[in-house]
Short mmCIF file of C-alpha atoms in Angstrom, two decimals:
data_model
loop_
_atom_site.label_atom_id
_atom_site.label_comp_id
_atom_site.label_asym_id
_atom_site.label_seq_id
_atom_site.Cartn_x
_atom_site.Cartn_y
_atom_site.Cartn_z
CA MET A 1 0.00 0.00 0.00
CA ASP A 2 1.52 3.34 -1.06
CA LEU A 3 1.09 6.81 0.48
CA ASN A 4 -1.65 7.79 -1.98
CA MET A 5 -3.75 4.81 -0.96
CA ILE A 6 -3.16 5.51 2.74
CA TRP A 7 -4.40 9.08 2.27
CA PHE A 8 -7.41 7.86 0.30
CA LEU A 9 -8.29 5.70 3.32
CA LEU A 10 -7.66 8.53 5.81
CA VAL A 11 -9.87 10.98 3.94
CA GLY A 12 -12.54 8.26 3.71
CA VAL A 13 -12.35 7.61 7.46
CA LEU A 14 -12.79 11.33 8.18
CA ILE A 15 -15.81 11.57 5.86
CA ILE A 16 -17.36 8.49 7.48
CA GLY A 17 -16.66 9.93 10.95
CA TYR A 18 -18.37 13.17 9.99
CA ALA A 19 -21.38 11.41 8.44
CA ILE A 20 -21.93 9.24 11.53
CA LEU A 21 -21.37 11.93 14.16
CA ASP A 22 -22.86 15.01 12.53
CA GLY A 23 -25.44 12.83 10.78
CA PHE A 24 -27.38 12.12 13.96
CA ASP A 25 -27.32 15.71 15.22
CA LEU A 26 -28.51 16.94 11.81
CA GLY A 27 -31.27 14.33 12.08
CA VAL A 28 -32.24 15.61 15.52
CA GLY A 29 -32.42 19.11 14.02
CA VAL A 30 -34.78 17.89 11.29
CA LEU A 31 -37.02 16.19 13.90
CA HIS A 32 -37.00 19.46 15.85
CA LEU A 33 -39.35 20.85 13.17
CA PHE A 34 -41.99 18.35 14.40
CA ALA A 35 -41.62 19.00 18.16
CA ARG A 36 -44.95 19.74 19.87
CA SER A 37 -43.97 21.79 22.90
CA GLU A 38 -41.29 24.07 24.30
CA GLU A 39 -40.12 21.26 26.59
CA GLU A 40 -39.66 18.88 23.63
CA ARG A 41 -37.72 21.54 21.71
CA ARG A 42 -35.39 22.07 24.66
CA VAL A 43 -34.85 18.32 24.97
CA HIS A 44 -33.97 18.11 21.25
CA ILE A 45 -31.42 20.90 21.48
CA ASN A 46 -29.91 19.74 24.76
CA ALA A 47 -29.59 16.17 23.44
CA ILE A 48 -26.96 17.39 20.97
CA GLY A 49 -25.83 20.58 22.76
CA PRO A 50 -22.61 19.16 24.29
CA VAL A 51 -21.45 17.32 21.14
CA TRP A 52 -22.55 19.03 17.93
CA ASP A 53 -19.56 21.36 17.58
CA GLY A 54 -17.11 18.53 18.27
CA ASN A 55 -18.85 16.50 15.56
CA GLU A 56 -18.19 19.22 13.00
CA VAL A 57 -14.44 19.03 13.74
CA TRP A 58 -14.49 15.93 11.54
CA LEU A 59 -15.76 18.00 8.59
CA LEU A 60 -13.02 20.61 9.08
CA THR A 61 -10.36 17.91 9.49
CA GLY A 62 -11.61 16.13 6.37
CA GLY A 63 -11.41 19.37 4.38
CA GLY A 64 -7.91 20.01 5.70
CA ALA A 65 -6.79 16.49 4.85
CA LEU A 66 -8.19 16.79 1.34
CA PHE A 67 -6.35 20.11 0.86
CA ALA A 68 -3.05 18.67 2.09
CA ALA A 69 -3.16 15.32 0.30
CA PHE A 70 -5.11 16.05 -2.87
CA PRO A 71 -4.95 19.83 -3.49
CA ILE A 72 -6.14 19.60 -7.10
CA VAL A 73 -9.30 17.81 -5.97
CA TYR A 74 -9.78 20.43 -3.25
CA ALA A 75 -9.41 23.26 -5.78
CA THR A 76 -11.71 21.67 -8.37
CA VAL A 77 -14.46 20.63 -5.97
CA PHE A 78 -14.46 23.77 -3.84
CA SER A 79 -14.52 26.08 -6.85
CA GLY A 80 -17.13 23.99 -8.69
CA PHE A 81 -19.36 23.58 -5.64
CA TYR A 82 -18.77 27.15 -4.45
CA LEU A 83 -22.41 28.30 -4.20
CA ALA A 84 -23.48 25.00 -2.66
CA LEU A 85 -20.71 25.28 -0.06
CA MET A 86 -21.69 28.87 0.76
CA LEU A 87 -25.28 27.68 1.21
CA LEU A 88 -23.99 24.92 3.49
CA LEU A 89 -21.96 27.36 5.58
CA VAL A 90 -24.89 29.77 5.95
CA ALA A 91 -27.11 26.87 7.08
CA LEU A 92 -24.53 25.66 9.61
CA ILE A 93 -24.03 29.20 10.95
CA PHE A 94 -27.80 29.75 11.38
CA ARG A 95 -28.04 26.35 13.07
CA ALA A 96 -25.33 27.19 15.60
CA VAL A 97 -26.59 30.70 16.25
CA SER A 98 -30.20 29.56 16.72
CA MET A 99 -29.20 27.25 19.59
CA GLU A 100 -27.55 30.14 21.40
CA PHE A 101 -30.10 32.86 20.60
CA ARG A 102 -33.51 31.15 21.01
CA GLY A 103 -33.37 31.31 24.82
CA LYS A 104 -32.14 34.92 25.04
CA VAL A 105 -35.60 36.50 24.72
CA ASP A 106 -38.69 35.09 26.43
CA SER A 107 -41.00 35.54 23.46
CA PRO A 108 -42.90 32.78 21.57
CA GLY A 109 -42.37 34.54 18.23
CA TRP A 110 -38.62 34.93 18.84
CA LYS A 111 -38.23 31.26 19.79
CA LYS A 112 -40.37 30.05 16.89
CA ALA A 113 -38.22 31.97 14.40
CA TRP A 114 -35.00 30.46 15.77
CA ASP A 115 -36.59 26.99 15.95
CA VAL A 116 -37.37 27.21 12.22
CA ALA A 117 -33.80 28.41 11.56
CA PHE A 118 -32.46 25.48 13.56
CA GLY A 119 -34.61 22.98 11.66
CA ILE A 120 -33.85 24.39 8.19
CA GLY A 121 -30.18 24.81 9.16
CA SER A 122 -30.11 21.07 9.92
CA LEU A 123 -32.18 19.92 6.94
CA LEU A 124 -30.15 21.74 4.26
CA PRO A 125 -26.72 20.25 5.23
CA ALA A 126 -28.28 16.76 5.36
CA VAL A 127 -29.58 17.19 1.80
CA LEU A 128 -26.47 18.96 0.47
CA PHE A 129 -24.19 16.21 1.82
CA GLY A 130 -26.07 13.69 -0.32
CA VAL A 131 -26.27 15.98 -3.35
CA ALA A 132 -22.49 16.51 -3.24
CA PHE A 133 -21.92 12.77 -2.82
CA GLY A 134 -24.30 12.00 -5.68
CA ASN A 135 -22.45 14.35 -8.01
CA ILE A 136 -19.12 12.71 -7.12
CA LEU A 137 -20.60 9.25 -7.85
CA ARG A 138 -22.15 10.48 -11.11
CA GLY A 139 -19.12 12.50 -12.16
CA ILE A 140 -18.89 16.21 -12.81
CA PRO A 141 -18.04 18.03 -16.06
CA LEU A 142 -14.28 18.67 -16.18
CA ASP A 143 -12.06 20.07 -18.92
CA ALA A 144 -8.52 18.94 -19.77
CA ALA A 145 -7.10 21.28 -17.10
CA HIS A 146 -9.36 19.67 -14.46
CA ASN A 147 -11.53 22.79 -14.17
CA TYR A 148 -15.23 22.40 -13.38
CA THR A 149 -17.20 23.51 -16.44
CA GLY A 150 -20.75 23.24 -15.09
CA SER A 151 -22.89 25.62 -13.04
CA PHE A 152 -24.69 25.50 -9.71
CA PHE A 153 -27.78 24.10 -11.42
CA THR A 154 -25.70 21.34 -13.05
CA LEU A 155 -25.29 19.95 -9.55
CA LEU A 156 -29.07 19.75 -9.05
CA ASN A 157 -29.54 16.82 -11.45
CA PRO A 158 -32.21 14.17 -10.61
CA TYR A 159 -29.65 11.53 -9.58
CA ALA A 160 -27.84 13.82 -7.12
CA VAL A 161 -31.17 15.04 -5.71
CA LEU A 162 -32.18 11.38 -5.18
CA ILE A 163 -28.98 10.78 -3.18
CA GLY A 164 -29.72 14.02 -1.29
CA VAL A 165 -33.17 12.73 -0.29
CA LEU A 166 -31.59 9.40 0.74
CA SER A 167 -29.05 11.15 2.99
CA LEU A 168 -31.81 13.30 4.53
CA VAL A 169 -33.95 10.25 5.41
CA LEU A 170 -30.91 8.24 6.57
CA PHE A 171 -29.66 11.02 8.88
CA THR A 172 -33.19 11.60 10.22
CA MET A 173 -33.46 7.88 11.10
CA HIS A 174 -30.01 8.06 12.71
CA GLY A 175 -31.13 11.10 14.72
CA ALA A 176 -34.39 9.41 15.78
CA ILE A 177 -32.46 6.43 17.16
CA TYR A 178 -30.14 8.80 19.02
CA LEU A 179 -33.12 10.67 20.49
CA ALA A 180 -34.66 7.36 21.58
CA MET A 181 -31.49 6.80 23.63
CA LYS A 182 -31.49 10.29 25.13
CA THR A 183 -35.19 10.78 25.96
CA GLU A 184 -37.92 9.10 27.97
CA GLY A 185 -41.68 9.27 28.50
CA GLY A 186 -44.10 10.50 25.85
CA LEU A 187 -41.46 12.11 23.65
CA GLN A 188 -39.45 8.89 23.52
CA ALA A 189 -42.56 6.85 22.69
CA ARG A 190 -43.40 9.17 19.78
CA ILE A 191 -39.82 9.20 18.50
CA ILE A 192 -39.72 5.38 18.59
CA ARG A 193 -42.75 5.28 16.27
CA TRP A 194 -40.73 7.29 13.73
CA ILE A 195 -37.88 4.77 13.51
CA SER A 196 -39.64 2.00 11.58
CA PRO A 197 -41.04 4.14 8.71
CA LEU A 198 -37.74 6.02 8.46
CA TRP A 199 -35.86 2.69 8.26
CA MET A 200 -38.19 1.38 5.53
CA SER A 201 -37.82 4.65 3.60
CA THR A 202 -34.03 4.44 3.89
CA VAL A 203 -33.95 0.86 2.59
CA GLY A 204 -36.33 1.67 -0.27
CA LEU A 205 -34.41 4.77 -1.32
CA TYR A 206 -31.07 2.92 -1.12
CA LEU A 207 -32.37 0.18 -3.44
CA ILE A 208 -33.72 2.79 -5.89
CA ALA A 209 -30.42 4.71 -5.71
CA THR A 210 -28.42 1.53 -6.38
CA LEU A 211 -30.55 0.75 -9.45
CA ALA A 212 -30.23 4.35 -10.64
CA THR A 213 -26.44 4.18 -10.20
CA MET A 214 -26.26 1.17 -12.54
CA PHE A 215 -27.68 3.31 -15.33
CA GLU A 216 -26.15 6.66 -14.35
CA SER A 217 -22.60 5.51 -13.50
CA PRO A 218 -22.02 1.96 -14.81
CA PHE A 219 -18.25 2.46 -14.48
CA LEU A 220 -18.64 2.20 -10.68
CA PHE A 221 -19.53 -1.49 -11.01
CA GLU A 222 -16.57 -2.47 -13.22
CA GLY A 223 -14.61 -5.22 -11.44
CA MET A 224 -16.68 -4.95 -8.25
CA LEU A 225 -17.98 -8.54 -8.32
CA SER A 226 -14.42 -9.90 -8.54
CA ASN A 227 -13.27 -7.86 -5.52
CA PRO A 228 -13.50 -9.86 -2.23
CA LEU A 229 -13.68 -6.63 -0.22
CA PHE A 230 -16.99 -5.81 -1.92
CA TYR A 231 -18.61 -8.93 -0.44
CA VAL A 232 -17.24 -8.16 3.05
CA LEU A 233 -18.60 -4.60 3.02
CA PHE A 234 -21.90 -5.67 1.47
CA LEU A 235 -22.54 -8.44 4.01
CA VAL A 236 -21.68 -6.14 6.94
CA LEU A 237 -24.02 -3.49 5.47
CA LEU A 238 -26.82 -6.03 5.05
CA ALA A 239 -26.42 -7.40 8.61
CA ALA A 240 -26.22 -3.94 10.21
CA CYS A 241 -29.19 -2.59 8.26
CA LEU A 242 -31.39 -5.59 9.10
CA PHE A 243 -30.39 -5.40 12.77
CA ILE A 244 -31.62 -1.79 13.21
CA PRO A 245 -35.38 -2.56 13.48
CA VAL A 246 -34.68 -5.74 15.50
CA ALA A 247 -32.67 -3.82 18.11
CA ALA A 248 -35.12 -0.90 18.14
CA LYS A 249 -38.11 -3.23 18.66
CA ALA A 250 -36.27 -4.86 21.58
CA GLY A 251 -35.61 -1.45 23.15
CA ARG A 252 -31.85 -1.78 22.62
CA TYR A 253 -31.37 1.70 21.24
CA GLY A 254 -27.62 1.77 21.86
CA ARG A 255 -27.22 -1.31 19.68
CA ALA A 256 -29.60 0.14 17.09
CA PHE A 257 -27.48 3.31 17.02
CA THR A 258 -24.31 1.25 16.53
CA ALA A 259 -25.99 -0.66 13.69
CA SER A 260 -27.14 2.61 12.13
CA SER A 261 -23.57 3.97 12.37
CA VAL A 262 -22.17 0.83 10.72
CA THR A 263 -24.81 1.11 7.98
CA ILE A 264 -23.67 4.65 7.17
CA ALA A 265 -20.01 3.58 7.24
CA MET A 266 -20.61 0.64 4.89
CA MET A 267 -22.67 2.71 2.43
CA ILE A 268 -19.85 5.24 2.13
CA GLY A 269 -17.24 2.45 2.15
CA LEU A 270 -18.90 0.69 -0.80
CA SER A 271 -19.09 3.98 -2.67
CA ALA A 272 -15.39 4.66 -2.02
CA LEU A 273 -14.49 1.12 -3.16
CA SER A 274 -16.39 1.61 -6.41
CA LEU A 275 -14.73 4.98 -7.03
CA PHE A 276 -11.15 3.84 -6.29
CA PRO A 277 -8.68 5.00 -7.56
CA ARG A 278 -10.78 7.90 -8.81
CA LEU A 279 -11.61 10.76 -6.46
CA VAL A 280 -13.62 12.90 -8.87
CA PRO A 281 -14.79 11.15 -12.07
CA ALA A 282 -15.12 13.32 -15.17
CA LEU A 283 -18.69 13.17 -16.46
CA ASP A 284 -18.09 13.07 -20.22
CA ASP A 285 -14.58 11.58 -20.46
CA LEU A 286 -13.34 9.32 -17.66
CA SER A 287 -9.75 9.80 -18.83
CA LEU A 288 -9.97 13.37 -17.45
CA SER A 289 -10.92 12.13 -13.96
CA LEU A 290 -8.98 13.18 -10.88
CA THR A 291 -7.39 10.16 -9.22
CA ILE A 292 -5.31 9.55 -6.11
CA TYR A 293 -2.23 9.68 -8.35
CA ASN A 294 -2.74 12.59 -10.77
CA ALA A 295 -4.24 14.90 -8.09
CA SER A 296 -1.98 14.24 -5.09
CA SER A 297 0.67 16.29 -3.32
CA SER A 298 4.35 15.37 -3.51
CA GLU A 299 5.61 12.30 -1.65
CA ALA A 300 7.43 14.56 0.85
CA THR A 301 4.18 16.41 1.64
CA LEU A 302 2.19 13.19 1.98
CA THR A 303 4.85 11.78 4.33
CA THR A 304 4.99 14.90 6.50
CA MET A 305 1.21 15.18 6.70
CA LEU A 306 0.94 11.49 7.55
CA VAL A 307 3.17 12.01 10.61
CA ILE A 308 0.95 14.95 11.68
CA ALA A 309 -2.20 12.91 11.08
CA LEU A 310 -0.90 9.97 13.10
CA ILE A 311 -0.38 12.36 16.03
CA GLY A 312 -3.56 14.41 15.59
CA MET A 313 -6.19 11.78 14.76
CA PRO A 314 -5.79 9.81 18.02
CA LEU A 315 -6.23 13.09 19.90
CA VAL A 316 -9.45 13.86 18.01
CA ILE A 317 -10.74 10.32 18.62
CA ALA A 318 -9.79 10.48 22.34
CA TYR A 319 -11.51 13.88 22.72
CA THR A 320 -14.65 12.56 21.01
CA ILE A 321 -14.81 9.46 23.24
CA PHE A 322 -14.27 11.56 26.39
CA ILE A 323 -17.08 13.99 25.52
CA TYR A 324 -19.57 11.22 24.77
CA ARG A 325 -18.71 9.40 28.00
CA ALA A 326 -19.01 12.64 30.02
CA PHE A 327 -22.49 13.43 28.64
CA LYS A 328 -23.95 9.93 28.34
CA GLY A 329 -27.40 9.20 29.75
CA LYS A 330 -30.83 10.80 29.40
CA VAL A 331 -31.27 14.53 28.84
CA VAL A 332 -32.01 16.45 32.05
CA ILE A 333 -33.29 20.02 31.61
CA SER A 334 -32.06 22.53 34.20
CA GLY A 335 -31.81 26.30 34.50
CA ASP A 336 -28.44 26.25 32.74
CA SER A 337 -29.70 24.22 29.77
CA TYR A 338 -30.31 25.74 26.33
#
């Protein structure tokens, strides 16, 4: 395994970490739009209050790793997806601000406005994550100099929107399972009723998306059936996905959450396996695609950054584990809560 492959794996791990960790708190934000009382809204926000900003560290770290290891991919994607990224940043900023501001004024209108901002600020990133992923799987229009030649509306093609809807439903299911762990009483009972239809919707959309991918991006399936790793990832995905409703029905929400996390990891892992060694396929001419070899930094840079990553990533993982252990258990609302 060479340095380029190691960095492909590291960037993949960071994206998976972000999707699992920020995925559930985005899902909680989407469910916040359906809360029925002020108490339920406070429970929603306080369920993710101690962890949401730490979860987004994985997004920043992933962006930094992409910039360091594959700067041409970073330049092409960030310039091509510029408006979408600005929309994502605005949504994330409104989401963060709404948590801090909604309790500053004791007015129903004030709180309702920030509740809507929190919900929309959670829904948009969940959709945009899938839309961006769908465009990478489909391929984007690139010229010979690896410049993006499409527009913002090129990104809003039916296939990418389908993957966006899939990621929204998947993250909402992930968030519902997390809320089932963190709540009790009537709110927990109502959230539990959401899990089964969200799971069925996720499975249905994933099957439709897989069929659509066969027609939209047949190159992703070339050589897949002869790769033993494909069968490992697929079987783990199948087992984890089927275990979610079993664990939820048994009231084992921690196990259901683990299964949901593994499901997300395997979905992204299978996508990465089908893309390899491409990072950004070119839509009209695959020979113009950006790969882990024609878009990477020098060997010296990859080596130096690998040393930094091997020091920094354990710290990020240790910090994440510590925070989750410190704030485990049911949500308790107090005077100091959001």
